[in-house]
Coordinates of C-alpha atoms in Angstrom, one line a residue:
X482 CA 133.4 101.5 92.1
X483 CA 134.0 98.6 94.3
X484 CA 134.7 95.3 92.7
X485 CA 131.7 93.4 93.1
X486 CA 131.6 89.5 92.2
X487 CA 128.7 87.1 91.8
X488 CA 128.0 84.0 92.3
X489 CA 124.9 82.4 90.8
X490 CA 123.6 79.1 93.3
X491 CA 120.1 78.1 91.3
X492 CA 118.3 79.3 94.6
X493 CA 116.3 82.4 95.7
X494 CA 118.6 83.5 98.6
X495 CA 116.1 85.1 101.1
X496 CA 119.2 86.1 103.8
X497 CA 122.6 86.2 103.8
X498 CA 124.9 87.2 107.0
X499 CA 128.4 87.0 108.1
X500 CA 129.6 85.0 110.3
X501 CA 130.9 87.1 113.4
X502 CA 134.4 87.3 113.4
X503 CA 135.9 86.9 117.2
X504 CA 135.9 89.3 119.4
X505 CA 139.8 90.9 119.5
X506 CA 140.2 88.9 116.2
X507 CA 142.2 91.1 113.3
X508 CA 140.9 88.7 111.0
X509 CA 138.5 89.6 108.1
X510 CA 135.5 88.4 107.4
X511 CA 135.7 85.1 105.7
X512 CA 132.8 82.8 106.1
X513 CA 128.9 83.5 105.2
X514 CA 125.9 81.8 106.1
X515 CA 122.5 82.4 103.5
X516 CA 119.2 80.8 103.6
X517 CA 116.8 80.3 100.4
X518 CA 113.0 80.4 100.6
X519 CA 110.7 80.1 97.0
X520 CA 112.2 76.6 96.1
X521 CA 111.1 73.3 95.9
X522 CA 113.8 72.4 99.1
X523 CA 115.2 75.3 100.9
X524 CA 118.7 75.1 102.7
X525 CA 120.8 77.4 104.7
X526 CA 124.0 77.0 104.0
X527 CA 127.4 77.9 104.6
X528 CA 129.7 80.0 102.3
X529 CA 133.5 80.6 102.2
X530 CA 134.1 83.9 100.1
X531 CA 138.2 82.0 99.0
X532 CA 140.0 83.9 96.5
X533 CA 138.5 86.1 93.9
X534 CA 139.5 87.6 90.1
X535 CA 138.5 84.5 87.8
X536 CA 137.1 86.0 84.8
X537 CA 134.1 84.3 83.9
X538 CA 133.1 83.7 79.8
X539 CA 131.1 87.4 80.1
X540 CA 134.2 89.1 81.2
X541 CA 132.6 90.1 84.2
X542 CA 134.4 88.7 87.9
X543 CA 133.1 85.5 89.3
X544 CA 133.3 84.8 92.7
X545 CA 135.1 82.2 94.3
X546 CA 132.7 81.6 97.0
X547 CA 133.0 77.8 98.0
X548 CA 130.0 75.9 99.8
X549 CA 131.2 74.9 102.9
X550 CA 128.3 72.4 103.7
X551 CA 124.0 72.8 103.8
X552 CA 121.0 71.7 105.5
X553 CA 117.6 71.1 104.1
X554 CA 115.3 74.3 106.4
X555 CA 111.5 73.2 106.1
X556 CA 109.8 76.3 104.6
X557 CA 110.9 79.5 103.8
X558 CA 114.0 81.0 106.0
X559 CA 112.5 84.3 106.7
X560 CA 115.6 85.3 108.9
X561 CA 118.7 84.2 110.0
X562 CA 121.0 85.0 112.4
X563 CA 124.3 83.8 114.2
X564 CA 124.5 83.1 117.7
X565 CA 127.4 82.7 118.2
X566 CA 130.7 81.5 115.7
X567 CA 129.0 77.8 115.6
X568 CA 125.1 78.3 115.6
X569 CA 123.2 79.8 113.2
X570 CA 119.3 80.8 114.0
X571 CA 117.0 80.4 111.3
X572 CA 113.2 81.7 111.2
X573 CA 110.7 79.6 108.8
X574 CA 107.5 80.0 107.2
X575 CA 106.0 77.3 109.1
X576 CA 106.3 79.5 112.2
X577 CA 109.7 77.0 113.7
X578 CA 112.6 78.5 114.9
X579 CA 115.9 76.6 114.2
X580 CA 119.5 76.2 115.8
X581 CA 121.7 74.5 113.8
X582 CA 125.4 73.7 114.6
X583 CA 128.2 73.6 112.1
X584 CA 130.9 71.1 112.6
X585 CA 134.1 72.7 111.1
X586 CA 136.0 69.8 111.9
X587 CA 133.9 67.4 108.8
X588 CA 131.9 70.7 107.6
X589 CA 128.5 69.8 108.1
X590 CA 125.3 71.3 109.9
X591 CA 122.9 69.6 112.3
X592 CA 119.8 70.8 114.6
X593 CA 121.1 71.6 117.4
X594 CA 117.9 72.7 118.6
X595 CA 114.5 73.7 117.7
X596 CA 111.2 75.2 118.7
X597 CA 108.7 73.8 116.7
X598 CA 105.5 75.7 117.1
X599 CA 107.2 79.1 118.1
X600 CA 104.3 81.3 116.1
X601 CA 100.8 80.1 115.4
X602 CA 97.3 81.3 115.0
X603 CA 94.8 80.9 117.2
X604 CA 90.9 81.8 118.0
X605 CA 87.6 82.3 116.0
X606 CA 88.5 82.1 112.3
X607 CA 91.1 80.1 112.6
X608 CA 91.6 76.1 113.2
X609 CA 92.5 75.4 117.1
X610 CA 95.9 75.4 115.6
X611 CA 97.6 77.0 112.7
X612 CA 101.1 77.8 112.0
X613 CA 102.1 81.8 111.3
X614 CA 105.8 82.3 109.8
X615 CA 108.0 83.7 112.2
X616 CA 109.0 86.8 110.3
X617 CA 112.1 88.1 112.5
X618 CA 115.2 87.2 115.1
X619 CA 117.8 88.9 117.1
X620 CA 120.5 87.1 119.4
X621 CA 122.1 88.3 122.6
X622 CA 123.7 85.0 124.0
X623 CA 122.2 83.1 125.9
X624 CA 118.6 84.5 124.6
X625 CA 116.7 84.5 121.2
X626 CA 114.0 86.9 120.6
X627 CA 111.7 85.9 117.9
X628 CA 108.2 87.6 116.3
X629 CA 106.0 86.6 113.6
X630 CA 103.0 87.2 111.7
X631 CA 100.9 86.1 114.4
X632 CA 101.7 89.5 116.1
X633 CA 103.5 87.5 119.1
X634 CA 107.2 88.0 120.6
X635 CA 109.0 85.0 122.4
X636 CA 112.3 85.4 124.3
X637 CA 113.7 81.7 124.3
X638 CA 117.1 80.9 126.0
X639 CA 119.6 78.4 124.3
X640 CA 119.1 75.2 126.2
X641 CA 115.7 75.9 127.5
X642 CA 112.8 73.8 125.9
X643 CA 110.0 76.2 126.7
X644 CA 110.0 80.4 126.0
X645 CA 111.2 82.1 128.8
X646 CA 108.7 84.7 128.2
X647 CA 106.1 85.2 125.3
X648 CA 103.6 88.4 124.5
X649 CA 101.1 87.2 123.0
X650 CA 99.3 89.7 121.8
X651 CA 101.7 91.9 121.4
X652 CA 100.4 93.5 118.3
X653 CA 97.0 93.0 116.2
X654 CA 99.2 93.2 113.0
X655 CA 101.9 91.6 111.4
X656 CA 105.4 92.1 113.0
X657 CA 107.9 91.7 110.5
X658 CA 111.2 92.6 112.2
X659 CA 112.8 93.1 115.6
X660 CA 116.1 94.5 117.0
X661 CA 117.4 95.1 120.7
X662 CA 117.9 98.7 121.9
X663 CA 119.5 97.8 125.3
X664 CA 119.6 94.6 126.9
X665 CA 116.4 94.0 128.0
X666 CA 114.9 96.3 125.6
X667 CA 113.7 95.4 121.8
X668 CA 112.1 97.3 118.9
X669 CA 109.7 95.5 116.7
X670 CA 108.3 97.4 113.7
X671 CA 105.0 95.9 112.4
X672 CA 102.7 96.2 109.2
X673 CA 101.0 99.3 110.1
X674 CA 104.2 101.7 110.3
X675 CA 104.3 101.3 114.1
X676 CA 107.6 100.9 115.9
X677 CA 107.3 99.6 119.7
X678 CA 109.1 99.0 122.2
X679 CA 109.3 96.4 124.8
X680 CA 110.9 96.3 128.4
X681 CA 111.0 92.3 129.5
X682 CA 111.6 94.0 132.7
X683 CA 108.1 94.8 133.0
X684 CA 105.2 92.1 133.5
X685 CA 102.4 93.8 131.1
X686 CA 101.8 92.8 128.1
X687 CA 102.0 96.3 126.6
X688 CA 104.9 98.7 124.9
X689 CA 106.7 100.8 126.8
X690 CA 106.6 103.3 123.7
X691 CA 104.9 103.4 120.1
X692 CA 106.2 105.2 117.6
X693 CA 104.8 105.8 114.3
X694 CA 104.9 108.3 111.3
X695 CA 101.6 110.1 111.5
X696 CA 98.5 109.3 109.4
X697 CA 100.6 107.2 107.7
X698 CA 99.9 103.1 107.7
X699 CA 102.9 102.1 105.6
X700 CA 104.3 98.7 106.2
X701 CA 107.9 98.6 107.6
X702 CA 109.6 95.9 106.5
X703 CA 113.0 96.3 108.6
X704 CA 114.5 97.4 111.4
X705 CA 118.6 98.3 112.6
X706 CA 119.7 99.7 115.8
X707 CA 122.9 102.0 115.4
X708 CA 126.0 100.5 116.9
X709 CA 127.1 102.9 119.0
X710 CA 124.1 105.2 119.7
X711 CA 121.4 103.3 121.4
X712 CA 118.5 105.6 120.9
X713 CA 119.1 106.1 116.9
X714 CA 117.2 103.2 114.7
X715 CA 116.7 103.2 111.0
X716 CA 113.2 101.6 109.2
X717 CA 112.4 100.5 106.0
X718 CA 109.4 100.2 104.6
X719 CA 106.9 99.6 101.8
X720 CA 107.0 102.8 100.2
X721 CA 111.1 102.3 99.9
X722 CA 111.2 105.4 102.3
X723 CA 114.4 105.3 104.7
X724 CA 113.5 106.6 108.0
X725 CA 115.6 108.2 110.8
X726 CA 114.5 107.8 114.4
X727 CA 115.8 109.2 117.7
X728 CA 113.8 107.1 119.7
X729 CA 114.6 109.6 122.9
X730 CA 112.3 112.5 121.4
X731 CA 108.6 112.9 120.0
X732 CA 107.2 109.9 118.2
X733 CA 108.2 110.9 114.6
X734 CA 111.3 110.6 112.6
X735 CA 114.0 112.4 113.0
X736 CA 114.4 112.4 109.1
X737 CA 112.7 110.9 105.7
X738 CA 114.7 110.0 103.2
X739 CA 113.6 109.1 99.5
X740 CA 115.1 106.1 99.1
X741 CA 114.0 102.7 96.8
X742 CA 111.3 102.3 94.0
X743 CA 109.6 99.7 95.8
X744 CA 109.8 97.4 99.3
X745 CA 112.8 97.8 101.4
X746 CA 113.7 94.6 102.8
X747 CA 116.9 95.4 104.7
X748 CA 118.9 98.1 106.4
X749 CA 122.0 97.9 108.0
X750 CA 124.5 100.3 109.8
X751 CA 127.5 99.5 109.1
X752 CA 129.0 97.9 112.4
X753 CA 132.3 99.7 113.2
X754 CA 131.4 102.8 110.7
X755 CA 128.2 103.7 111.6
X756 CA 128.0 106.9 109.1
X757 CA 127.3 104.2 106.4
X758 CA 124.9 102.6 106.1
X759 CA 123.3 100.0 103.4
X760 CA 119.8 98.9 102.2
X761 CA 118.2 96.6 99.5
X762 CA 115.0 96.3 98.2
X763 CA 112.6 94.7 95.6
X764 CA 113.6 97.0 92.6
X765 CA 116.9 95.1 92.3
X766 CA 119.4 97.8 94.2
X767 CA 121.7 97.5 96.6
X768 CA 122.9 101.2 98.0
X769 CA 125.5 102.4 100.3
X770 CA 124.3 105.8 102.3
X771 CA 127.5 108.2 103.3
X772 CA 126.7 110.2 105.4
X773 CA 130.1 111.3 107.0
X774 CA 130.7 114.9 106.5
X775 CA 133.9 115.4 106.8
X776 CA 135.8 114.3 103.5
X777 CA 139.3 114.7 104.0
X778 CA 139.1 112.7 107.5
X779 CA 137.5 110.1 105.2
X780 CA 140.7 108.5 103.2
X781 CA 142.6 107.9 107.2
X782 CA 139.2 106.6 108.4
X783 CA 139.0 103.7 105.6
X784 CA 142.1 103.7 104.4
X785 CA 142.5 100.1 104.8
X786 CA 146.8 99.6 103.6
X787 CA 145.5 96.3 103.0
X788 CA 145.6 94.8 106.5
X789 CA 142.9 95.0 108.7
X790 CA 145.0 96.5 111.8
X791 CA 145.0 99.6 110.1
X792 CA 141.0 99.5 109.3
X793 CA 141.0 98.6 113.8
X794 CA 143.2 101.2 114.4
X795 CA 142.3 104.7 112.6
X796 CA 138.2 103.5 113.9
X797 CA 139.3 103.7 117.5
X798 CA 141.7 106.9 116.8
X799 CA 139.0 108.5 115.3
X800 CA 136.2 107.6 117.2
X801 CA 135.6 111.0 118.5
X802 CA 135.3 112.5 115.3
X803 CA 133.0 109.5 114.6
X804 CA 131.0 110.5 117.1
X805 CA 131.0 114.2 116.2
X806 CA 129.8 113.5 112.7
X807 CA 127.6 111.4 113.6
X808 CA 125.3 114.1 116.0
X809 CA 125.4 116.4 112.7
X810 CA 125.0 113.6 109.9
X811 CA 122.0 111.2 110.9
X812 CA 120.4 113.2 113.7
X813 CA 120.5 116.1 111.3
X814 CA 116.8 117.6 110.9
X815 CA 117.9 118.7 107.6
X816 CA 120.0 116.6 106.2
X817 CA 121.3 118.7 103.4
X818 CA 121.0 116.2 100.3
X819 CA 124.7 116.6 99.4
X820 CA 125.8 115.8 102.7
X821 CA 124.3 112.0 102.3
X822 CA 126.0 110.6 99.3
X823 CA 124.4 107.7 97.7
X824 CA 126.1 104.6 95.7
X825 CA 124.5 102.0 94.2
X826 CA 126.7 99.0 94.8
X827 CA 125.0 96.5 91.7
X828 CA 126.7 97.1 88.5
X829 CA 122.8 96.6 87.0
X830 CA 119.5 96.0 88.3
X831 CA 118.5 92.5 88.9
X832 CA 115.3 90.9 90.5
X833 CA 114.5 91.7 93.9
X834 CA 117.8 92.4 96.4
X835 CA 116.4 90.4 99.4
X836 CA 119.0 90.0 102.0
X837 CA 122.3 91.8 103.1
X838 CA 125.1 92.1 105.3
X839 CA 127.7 94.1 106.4
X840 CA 131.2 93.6 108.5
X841 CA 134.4 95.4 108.1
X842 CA 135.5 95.9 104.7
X843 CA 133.3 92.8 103.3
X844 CA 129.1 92.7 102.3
X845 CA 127.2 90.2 101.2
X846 CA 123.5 90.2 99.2
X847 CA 121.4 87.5 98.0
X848 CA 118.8 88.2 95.2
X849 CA 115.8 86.7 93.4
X850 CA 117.5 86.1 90.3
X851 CA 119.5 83.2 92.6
X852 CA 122.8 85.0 92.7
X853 CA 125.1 85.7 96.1
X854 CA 127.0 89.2 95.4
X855 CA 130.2 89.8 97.2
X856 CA 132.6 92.7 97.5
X857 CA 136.0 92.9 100.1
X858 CA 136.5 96.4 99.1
X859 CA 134.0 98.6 100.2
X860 CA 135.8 102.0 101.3
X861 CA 138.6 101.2 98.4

């Protein structure tokens, strides 16, 4: 069992991601950004995971994690994501979309830019004007794609006041998350079980594709593109189902798996080891999905020899093995149940796992009970 340490920060953490580490950069991941939602003042803030192993009066670990510096966020953060190494988007309740800046040099965030009325409701039953949380974000510098519970998707660029494009009614339901496939392509899974997808190539204001399990209406919360194979996407939903898509054939999943007791809030491939893969949801757990088949290649794939060279390293040496495994493991029709081995990361259930994040060696959660998790030592 990975060594697991928590923090507890008297706020509902509603996201938590890593900051990305530079591109070329051997270094580890080192620096964390999490947003709260649920409390009289929400902040996103800005963590540094420093040095771990101080044993805390339970005799469990405490992390070290220091606060670099915070910002008050007005409403909920309903998602957060980095732009880049110094600006951090943040999604709110009150349907705004947020840039905010850190300053290393005297740690401190500022807006660096904001789009105030980015989802709203309009038309009969409604005021002229109400606001509708924006619900989901995903980054490719310069552009911002955001979607909310007003069923609309913007694309804004950094340094443009106005969308550069909007769909406004994209979909009658709720959108709750959105990811890109390609470049001009996202995916946006909404509160009916649909997954679409949208070409801003095209002028229309329709989907290029829907996707959806059939007869079935369940909401799906969440949404993750794998890293390395475009057309294979992972939901999560209501029902705590995890769902495999190959987005290239038929309109079903590739593969259901049994997953959580309740809501899954968040799914993530693991970045640079796409057979793993993580998710979290409202019963309190936090799981890691193996799904690499072949065991022995395992210990040189993570073997980590403590420096983060050697992590770089036996990925790109093995990537076609990678690769191979990963045709047979998550494209699998059948994906024999002792071929996908499942950890639960949490050493006991807590209130509802909201948020978490994955990169290299290091993931970060957040949880209702007001506690950050973090390990360094995941393939150990």
């Amino acid at each position: 069992m990975e060594e697991i340490y928590a923090k507890f920060v008297s706020q509902k953490i509603s996201k938590t991601r890593w900051r990305p580490v530079p591109p070329g950069s051997l270094q580890t991941a080192e620096t964390f950004a999490t947003g709260s939602w649920d409390n009289e003042e929400n902040y996103v803030s800005l963590w540094s995971i420093g040095d771990f192993g101080n044993l805390d009066s339970d005799g469990g670990f405490e992390g070290d994690h220091q606060l670099l510096c915070d910002i008050k966020h007005h409403g909920d953060v309903m998602d957060l994501q980095f732009f880049d190494q110094e600006r951090i988007v943040a999604a709110s309740s009150t349907g705004c979309v947020t840039v905010f800046l850190h300053h290393p040099n005297n740690q401190t965030l500022s807006v660096n830019q904001q789009w105030t009325t980015a989802h709203y409701h309009t038309g009969p039953g409604s005021p002229s004007y109400s606001s509708a949380p924006c619900t989901g974000i995903v980054c490719d510098n310069p552009e911002i794609v955001t979607v909310g519970e007003d069923g609309r998707i913007n694309l804004f660029r950094v340094d443009h006041k106005e969308p550069v494009r909007t769909i406004d009614n994209a979909d009658s339901s709720t959108l709750h998350a959105v990811t890109f496939l390609r470049t001009p392509e996202i995916l946006t899974v909404n509160s009916i079980g649909q997954l679409k997808i949208w070409d801003f190539r095209q002028q229309g204001n329709e989907p290029s594709q829907i996707l959806s399990l059939t007869g079935d209406r369940v909401p799906l919360h969440c949404v993750d593109r794998h890293p390395n194979q475009q057309h294979v996407v992972a939901t999560g939903g209501q029902d705590g189902m995890l769902s495999i898509w190959d987005v290239r054939q038929g309109t079903m999943p590739v593969s259901l798996l049994k997953a959580h007791e309740a809501e899954m809030w968040e799914v993530h491939f693991h970045p640079s080891n796409p057979d793993h893969l993580f998710t979290c949801s409202e019963d309190g757990s936090l799981w890691h999905w193996d799904a690499s088949t072949d065991v022995p290649e395992k210990s040189s794939l993570f073997h980590q020899g403590g420096r983060t060279s050697t992590f770089l390293s036996h990925t790109i040496s093995n990537q076609a093995n990678v690769h191979q495994s990963l045709i047979s493991s998550w494209l699998s029709t059948d994906p024999a149940k002792d071929r996908i081995e499942i950890t639960s990361l949490l050493p006991n259930r807590t209130l509802s796992v909201n948020s978490l994040d994955v990169l290299g060696p290091c993931l970060v959660c957040g949880t209702d009970a007001e506690a950050i998790y973090v390990t360094r030592q995941l393939f150990s």
